Short mmCIF file of C-alpha atoms in Angstrom, two decimals:
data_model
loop_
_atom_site.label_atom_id
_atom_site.label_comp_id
_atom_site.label_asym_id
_atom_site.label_seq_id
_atom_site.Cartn_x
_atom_site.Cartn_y
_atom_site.Cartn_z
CA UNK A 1 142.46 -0.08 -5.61
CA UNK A 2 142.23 -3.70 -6.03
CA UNK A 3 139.05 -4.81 -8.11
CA UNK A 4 137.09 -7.86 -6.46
CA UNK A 5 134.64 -7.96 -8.82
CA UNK A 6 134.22 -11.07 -11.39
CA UNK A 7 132.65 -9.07 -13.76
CA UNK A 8 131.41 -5.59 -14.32
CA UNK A 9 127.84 -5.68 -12.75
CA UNK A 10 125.15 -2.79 -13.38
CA UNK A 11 124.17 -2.48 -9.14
CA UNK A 12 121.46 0.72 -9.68
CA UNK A 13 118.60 -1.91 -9.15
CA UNK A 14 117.07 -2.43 -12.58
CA UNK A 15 114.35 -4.86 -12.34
CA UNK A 16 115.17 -8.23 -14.24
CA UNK A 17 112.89 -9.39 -16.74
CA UNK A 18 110.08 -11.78 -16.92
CA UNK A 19 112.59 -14.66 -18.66
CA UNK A 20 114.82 -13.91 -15.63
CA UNK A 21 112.45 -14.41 -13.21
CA UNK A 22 111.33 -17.70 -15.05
CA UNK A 23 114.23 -19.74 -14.80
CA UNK A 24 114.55 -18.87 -11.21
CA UNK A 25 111.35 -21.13 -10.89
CA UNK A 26 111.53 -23.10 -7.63
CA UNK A 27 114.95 -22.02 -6.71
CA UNK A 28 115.52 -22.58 -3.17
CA UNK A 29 117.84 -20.64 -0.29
CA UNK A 30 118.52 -21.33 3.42
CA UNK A 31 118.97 -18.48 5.90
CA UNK A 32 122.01 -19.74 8.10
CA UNK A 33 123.05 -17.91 10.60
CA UNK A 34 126.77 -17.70 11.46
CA UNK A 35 129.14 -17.11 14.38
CA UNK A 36 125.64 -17.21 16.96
CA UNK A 37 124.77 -18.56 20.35
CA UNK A 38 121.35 -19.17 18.95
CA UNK A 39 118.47 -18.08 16.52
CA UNK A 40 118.46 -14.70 15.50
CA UNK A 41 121.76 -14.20 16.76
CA UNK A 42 125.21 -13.62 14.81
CA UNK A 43 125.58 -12.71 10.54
CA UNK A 44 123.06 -14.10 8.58
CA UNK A 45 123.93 -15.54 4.91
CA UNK A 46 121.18 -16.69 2.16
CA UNK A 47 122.55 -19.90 0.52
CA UNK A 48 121.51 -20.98 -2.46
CA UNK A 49 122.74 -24.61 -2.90
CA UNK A 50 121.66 -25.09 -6.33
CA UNK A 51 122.59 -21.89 -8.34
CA UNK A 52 125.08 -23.27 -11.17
CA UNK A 53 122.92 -22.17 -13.75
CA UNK A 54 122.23 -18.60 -12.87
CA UNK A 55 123.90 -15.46 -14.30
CA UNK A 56 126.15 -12.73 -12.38
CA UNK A 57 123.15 -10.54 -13.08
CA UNK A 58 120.61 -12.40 -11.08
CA UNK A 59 122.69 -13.67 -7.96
CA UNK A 60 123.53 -10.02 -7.56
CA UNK A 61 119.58 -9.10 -7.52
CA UNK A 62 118.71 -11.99 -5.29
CA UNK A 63 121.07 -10.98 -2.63
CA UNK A 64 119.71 -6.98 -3.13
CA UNK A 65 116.12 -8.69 -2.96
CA UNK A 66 117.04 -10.73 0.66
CA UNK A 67 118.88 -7.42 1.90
CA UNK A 68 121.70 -9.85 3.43
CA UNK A 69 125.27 -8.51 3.84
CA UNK A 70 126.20 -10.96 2.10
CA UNK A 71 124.69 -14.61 0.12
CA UNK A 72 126.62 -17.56 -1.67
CA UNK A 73 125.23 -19.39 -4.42
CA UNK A 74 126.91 -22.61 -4.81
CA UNK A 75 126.76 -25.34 -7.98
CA UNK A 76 127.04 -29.24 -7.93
CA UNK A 77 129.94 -30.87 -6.51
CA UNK A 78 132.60 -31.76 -9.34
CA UNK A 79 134.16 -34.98 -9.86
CA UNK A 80 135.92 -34.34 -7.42
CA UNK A 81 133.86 -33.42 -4.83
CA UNK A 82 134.50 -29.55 -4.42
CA UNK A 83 131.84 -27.07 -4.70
CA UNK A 84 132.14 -24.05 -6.77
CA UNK A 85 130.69 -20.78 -4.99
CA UNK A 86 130.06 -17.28 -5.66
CA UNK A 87 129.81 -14.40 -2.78
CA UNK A 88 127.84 -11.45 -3.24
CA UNK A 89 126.94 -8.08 -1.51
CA UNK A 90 124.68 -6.01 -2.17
CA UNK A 91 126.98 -4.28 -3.98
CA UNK A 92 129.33 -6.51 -5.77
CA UNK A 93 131.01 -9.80 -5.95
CA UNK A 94 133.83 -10.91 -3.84
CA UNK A 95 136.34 -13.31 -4.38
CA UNK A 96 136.56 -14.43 -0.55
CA UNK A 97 134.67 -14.03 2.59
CA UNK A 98 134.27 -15.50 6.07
CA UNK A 99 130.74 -16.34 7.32
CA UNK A 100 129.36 -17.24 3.94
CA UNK A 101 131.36 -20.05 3.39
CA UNK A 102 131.11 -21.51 7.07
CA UNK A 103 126.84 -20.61 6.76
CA UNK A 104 127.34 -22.73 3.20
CA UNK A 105 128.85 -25.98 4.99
CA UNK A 106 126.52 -25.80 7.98
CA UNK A 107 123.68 -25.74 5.19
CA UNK A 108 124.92 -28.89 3.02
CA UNK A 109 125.75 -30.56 5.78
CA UNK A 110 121.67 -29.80 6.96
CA UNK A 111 120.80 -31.08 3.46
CA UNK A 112 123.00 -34.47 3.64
CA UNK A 113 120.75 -37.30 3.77
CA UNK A 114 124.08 -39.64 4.91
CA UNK A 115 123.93 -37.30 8.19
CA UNK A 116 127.48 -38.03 8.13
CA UNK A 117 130.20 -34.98 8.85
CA UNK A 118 132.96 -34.45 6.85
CA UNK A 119 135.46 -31.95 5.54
CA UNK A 120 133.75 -30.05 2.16
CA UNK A 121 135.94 -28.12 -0.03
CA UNK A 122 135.13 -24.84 -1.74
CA UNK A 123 136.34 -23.68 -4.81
CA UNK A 124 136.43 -19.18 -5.16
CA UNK A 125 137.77 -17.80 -7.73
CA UNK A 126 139.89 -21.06 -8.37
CA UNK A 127 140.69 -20.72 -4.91
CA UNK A 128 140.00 -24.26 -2.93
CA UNK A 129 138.83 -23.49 0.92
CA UNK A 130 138.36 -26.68 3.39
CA UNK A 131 135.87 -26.46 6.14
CA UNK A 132 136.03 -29.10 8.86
CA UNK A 133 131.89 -29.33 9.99
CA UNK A 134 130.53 -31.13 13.21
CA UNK A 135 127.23 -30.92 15.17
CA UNK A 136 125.54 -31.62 17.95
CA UNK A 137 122.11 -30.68 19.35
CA UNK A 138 120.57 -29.03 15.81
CA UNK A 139 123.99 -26.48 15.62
CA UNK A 140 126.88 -26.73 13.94
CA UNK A 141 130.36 -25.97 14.42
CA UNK A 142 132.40 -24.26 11.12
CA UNK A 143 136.13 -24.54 10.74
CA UNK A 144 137.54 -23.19 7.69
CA UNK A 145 141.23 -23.17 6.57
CA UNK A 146 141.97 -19.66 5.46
CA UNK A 147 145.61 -20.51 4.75
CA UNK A 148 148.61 -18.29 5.99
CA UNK A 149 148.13 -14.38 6.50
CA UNK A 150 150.17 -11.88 5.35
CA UNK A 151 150.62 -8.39 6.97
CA UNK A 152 151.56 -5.49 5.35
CA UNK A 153 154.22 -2.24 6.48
CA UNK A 154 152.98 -0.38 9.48
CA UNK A 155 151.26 3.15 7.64
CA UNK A 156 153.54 6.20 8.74
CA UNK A 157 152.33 8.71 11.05
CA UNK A 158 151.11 10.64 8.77
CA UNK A 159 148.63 8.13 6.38
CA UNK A 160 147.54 6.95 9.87
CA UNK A 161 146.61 10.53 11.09
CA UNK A 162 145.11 10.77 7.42
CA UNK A 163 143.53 7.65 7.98
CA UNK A 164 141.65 8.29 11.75
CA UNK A 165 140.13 11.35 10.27
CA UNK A 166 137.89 9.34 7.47
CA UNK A 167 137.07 7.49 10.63
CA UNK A 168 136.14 9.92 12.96
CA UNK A 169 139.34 9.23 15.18
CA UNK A 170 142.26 11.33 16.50
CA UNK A 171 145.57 10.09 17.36
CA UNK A 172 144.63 9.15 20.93
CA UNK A 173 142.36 6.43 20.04
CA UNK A 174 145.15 4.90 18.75
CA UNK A 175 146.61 1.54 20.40
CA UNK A 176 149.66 2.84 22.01
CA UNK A 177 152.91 1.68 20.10
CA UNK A 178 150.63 0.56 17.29
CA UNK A 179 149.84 1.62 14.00
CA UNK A 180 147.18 0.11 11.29
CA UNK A 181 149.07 -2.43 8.62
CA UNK A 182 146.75 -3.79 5.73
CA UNK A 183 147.21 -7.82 6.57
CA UNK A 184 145.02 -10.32 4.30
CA UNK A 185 143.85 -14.19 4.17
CA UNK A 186 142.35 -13.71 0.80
CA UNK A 187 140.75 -10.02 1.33
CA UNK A 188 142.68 -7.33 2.13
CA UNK A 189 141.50 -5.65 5.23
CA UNK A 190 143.52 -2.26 7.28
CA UNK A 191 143.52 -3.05 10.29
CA UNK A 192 143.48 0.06 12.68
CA UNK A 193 144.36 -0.65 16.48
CA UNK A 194 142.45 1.03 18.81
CA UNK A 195 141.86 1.62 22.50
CA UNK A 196 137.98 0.49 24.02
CA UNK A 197 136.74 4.25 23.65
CA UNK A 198 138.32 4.15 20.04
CA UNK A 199 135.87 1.52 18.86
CA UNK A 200 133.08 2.92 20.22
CA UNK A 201 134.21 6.22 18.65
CA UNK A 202 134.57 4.60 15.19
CA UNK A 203 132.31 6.04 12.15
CA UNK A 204 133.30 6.14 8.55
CA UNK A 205 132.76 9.83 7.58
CA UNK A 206 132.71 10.79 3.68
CA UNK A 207 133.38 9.17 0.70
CA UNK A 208 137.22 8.98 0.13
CA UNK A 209 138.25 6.02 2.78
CA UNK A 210 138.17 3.70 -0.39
CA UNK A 211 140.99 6.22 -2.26
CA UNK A 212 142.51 6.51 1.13
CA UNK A 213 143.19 2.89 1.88
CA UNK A 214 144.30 2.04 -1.58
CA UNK A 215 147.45 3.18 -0.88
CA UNK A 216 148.29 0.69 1.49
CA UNK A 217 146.43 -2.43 -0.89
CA UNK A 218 143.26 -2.31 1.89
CA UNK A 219 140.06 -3.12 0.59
CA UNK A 220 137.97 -2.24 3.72
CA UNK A 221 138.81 -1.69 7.43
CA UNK A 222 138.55 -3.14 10.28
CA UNK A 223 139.27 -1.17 13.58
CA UNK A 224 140.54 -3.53 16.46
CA UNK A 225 139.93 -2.70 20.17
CA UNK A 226 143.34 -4.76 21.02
CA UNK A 227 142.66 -4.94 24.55
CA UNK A 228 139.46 -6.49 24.54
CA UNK A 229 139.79 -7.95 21.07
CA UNK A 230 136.72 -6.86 19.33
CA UNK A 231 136.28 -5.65 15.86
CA UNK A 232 134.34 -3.24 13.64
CA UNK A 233 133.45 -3.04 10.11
CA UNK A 234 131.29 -1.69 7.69
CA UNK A 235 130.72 -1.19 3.74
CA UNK A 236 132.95 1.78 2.31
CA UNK A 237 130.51 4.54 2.52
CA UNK A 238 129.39 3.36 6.81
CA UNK A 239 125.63 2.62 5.61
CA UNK A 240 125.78 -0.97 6.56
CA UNK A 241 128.24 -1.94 9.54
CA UNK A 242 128.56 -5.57 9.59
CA UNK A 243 127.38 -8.29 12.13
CA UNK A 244 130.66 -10.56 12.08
CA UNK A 245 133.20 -10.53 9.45
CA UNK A 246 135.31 -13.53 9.10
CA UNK A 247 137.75 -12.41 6.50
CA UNK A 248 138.82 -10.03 8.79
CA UNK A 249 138.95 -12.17 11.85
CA UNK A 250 141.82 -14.39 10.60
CA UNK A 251 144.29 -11.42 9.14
CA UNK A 252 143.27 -9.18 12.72
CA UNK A 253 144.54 -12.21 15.03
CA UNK A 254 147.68 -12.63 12.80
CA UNK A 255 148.07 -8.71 13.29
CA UNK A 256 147.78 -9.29 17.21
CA UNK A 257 149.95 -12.38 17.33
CA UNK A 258 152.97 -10.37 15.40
CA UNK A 259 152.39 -7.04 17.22
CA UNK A 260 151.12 -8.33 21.05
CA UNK A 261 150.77 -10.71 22.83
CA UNK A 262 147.49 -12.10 22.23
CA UNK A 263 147.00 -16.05 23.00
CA UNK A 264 146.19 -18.39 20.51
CA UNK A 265 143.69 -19.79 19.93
CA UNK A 266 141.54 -16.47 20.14
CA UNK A 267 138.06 -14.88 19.71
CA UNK A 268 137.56 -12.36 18.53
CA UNK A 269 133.67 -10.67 19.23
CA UNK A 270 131.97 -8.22 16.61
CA UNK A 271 128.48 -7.40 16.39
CA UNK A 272 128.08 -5.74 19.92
CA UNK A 273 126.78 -2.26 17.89
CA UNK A 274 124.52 -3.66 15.65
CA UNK A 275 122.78 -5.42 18.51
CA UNK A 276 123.93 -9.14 17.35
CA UNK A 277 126.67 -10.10 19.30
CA UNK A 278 128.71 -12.66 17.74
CA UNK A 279 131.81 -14.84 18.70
CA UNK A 280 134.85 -15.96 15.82
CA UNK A 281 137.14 -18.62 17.26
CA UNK A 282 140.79 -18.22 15.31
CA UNK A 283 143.90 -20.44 15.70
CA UNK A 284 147.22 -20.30 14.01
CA UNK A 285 148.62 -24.25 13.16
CA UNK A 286 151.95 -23.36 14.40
CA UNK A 287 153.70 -26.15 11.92
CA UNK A 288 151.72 -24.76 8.98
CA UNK A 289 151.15 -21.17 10.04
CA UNK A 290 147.61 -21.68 8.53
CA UNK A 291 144.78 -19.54 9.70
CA UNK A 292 141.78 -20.97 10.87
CA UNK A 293 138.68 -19.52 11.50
CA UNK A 294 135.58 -20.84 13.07
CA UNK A 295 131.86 -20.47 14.40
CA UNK A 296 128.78 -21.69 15.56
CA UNK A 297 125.95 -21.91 12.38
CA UNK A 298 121.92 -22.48 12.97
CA UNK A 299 120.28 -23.67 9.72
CA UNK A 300 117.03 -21.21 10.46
CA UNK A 301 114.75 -21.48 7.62
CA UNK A 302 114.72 -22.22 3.84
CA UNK A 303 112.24 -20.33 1.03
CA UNK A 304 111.56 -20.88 -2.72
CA UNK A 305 111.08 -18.68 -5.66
CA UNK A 306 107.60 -19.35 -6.91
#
């Protein structure tokens, strides 16, 4: 399978040492939270707006520390204005996700003195991502670019009947005269259409779903209810299901605009089983066939290292 990882990181918790901890003096984070109606709602993110200086090693325990799904640590704009970021899990580093770079624009634009709004560009992995920011009444509204989707070769019958069973599914659960198709924005994600009682069905069950959607270039999966368009995820091994998953979003509309007939704009809802329900407003440009994705953010508190 793919590898999304910038470098090879040790993730069995050692403790860092005392000259780690040290130059992490007065480092400060901001707990966004993204795609919600209001506080405590939708996927949280830690941000760390000034992290340039620190190593794989220590972004990786910070976010283990928090216990996020996911944080961003983010370095001084360039010369030209674009801000380099870093993602992390709990687990490893990614080289794109959805909610941490909207949570990271609705925090700089919380720490802009100017209080003016204005498009800020990301750089991941030497990838440049625009996000469009506005507010109004203490929240702000997210709109990244995620560029144009691809989707992958329907799986045959029998990968997908291969494929339900990791996830506790049978072939009725499927979305009649559909079949899963790996389709990406920047992460490759396996889409599996389902119907309502498919969804709630959904568990990942073992350890060999990673080996099983390498096959088809998937990274993780995302089953679809297609007629009420809402989404599940979770990390590989189903410990952690995730609150609202942006890089999915994007690639799961494209999926329903080339296989339904979904409108667009769209949004798509995700965080109904964790007890977070959270909204993800998607639009295809139709000149540009760009993806954009986009959510509600609440700047809810900010802490320091001491």
């Amino acid at each position: 399978m793919p590898d999304h990882r910038r470098d090879a990181l040790d993730v069995s918790g050692s403790p860092l040492s005392r000259t780690d901890l040290a130059g992490m003096t007065g480092l400060r984070w901001l707990h966004v939270d993204v795609f919600a109606h209001a506080p405590f709602t939708g996927n949280a993110v830690a941000v760390f707006p000034e992290a340039g200086a620190l190593r794989a090693e220590q972004m990786l325990a910070l976010t283990q520390e928090l216990r996020v799904f996911e944080a961003i640590f983010l370095s001084q704009p360039g010369s030209d204005g674009s801000v380099s970021a870093r993602i992390f899990t709990a687990e490893e580093e990614l080289t794109f996700a959805g909610h941490p770079i909207l949570g990271a624009a609705a925090a700089l634009q919380y720490l802009d003195e100017t209080g003016s709004c204005s498009d800020r560009v990301f750089t991941l992995d030497g990838r440049p991502l625009s996000v469009a920011v506005s507010v109004a009444g203490g929240t702000y509204t997210a709109e990244m670019d995620q560029g144009v989707a691809h989707v992958g070769t329907p799986l045959s019958e029998q990968d997908t009947l291969s494929l339900l069973g990791h996830l506790g599914l049978e072939r009725h659960h499927l979305a009649p005269g559909l079949w899963p198709a790996m389709a990406t924005t920047g992460l490759p994600y396996l889409i599996v259409p389902v119907v309502p009682e498919g969804l709630e069905q959904a568990r990942i069950h073992g350890d060999g779903l990673e080996k099983e959607m390498a096959r088809s270039g998937g990274k993780f999966v995302y089953v679809l209810d297609v007629q009420n368009c809402e989404g599940r995820s979770w990390d590989n091994l189903g410990q952690v299901e995730d609150i609202a998953t942006g890089s999915a979003a994007g690639p799961a509309a494209e999926y329903l605009w080339r296989h339904t007939d979904a409108p667009n704009p769209l949004v798509v809802h995700q965080g109904r089983f964790t007890g977070r329900p959270s909204e993800i407003q998607v639009r295809k440009d139709t000149g540009s066939g760009h993806i954009f994705v986009a959510g509600q953010a609440i700047v809810l508190a900010e802490g320091r290292i001491l």
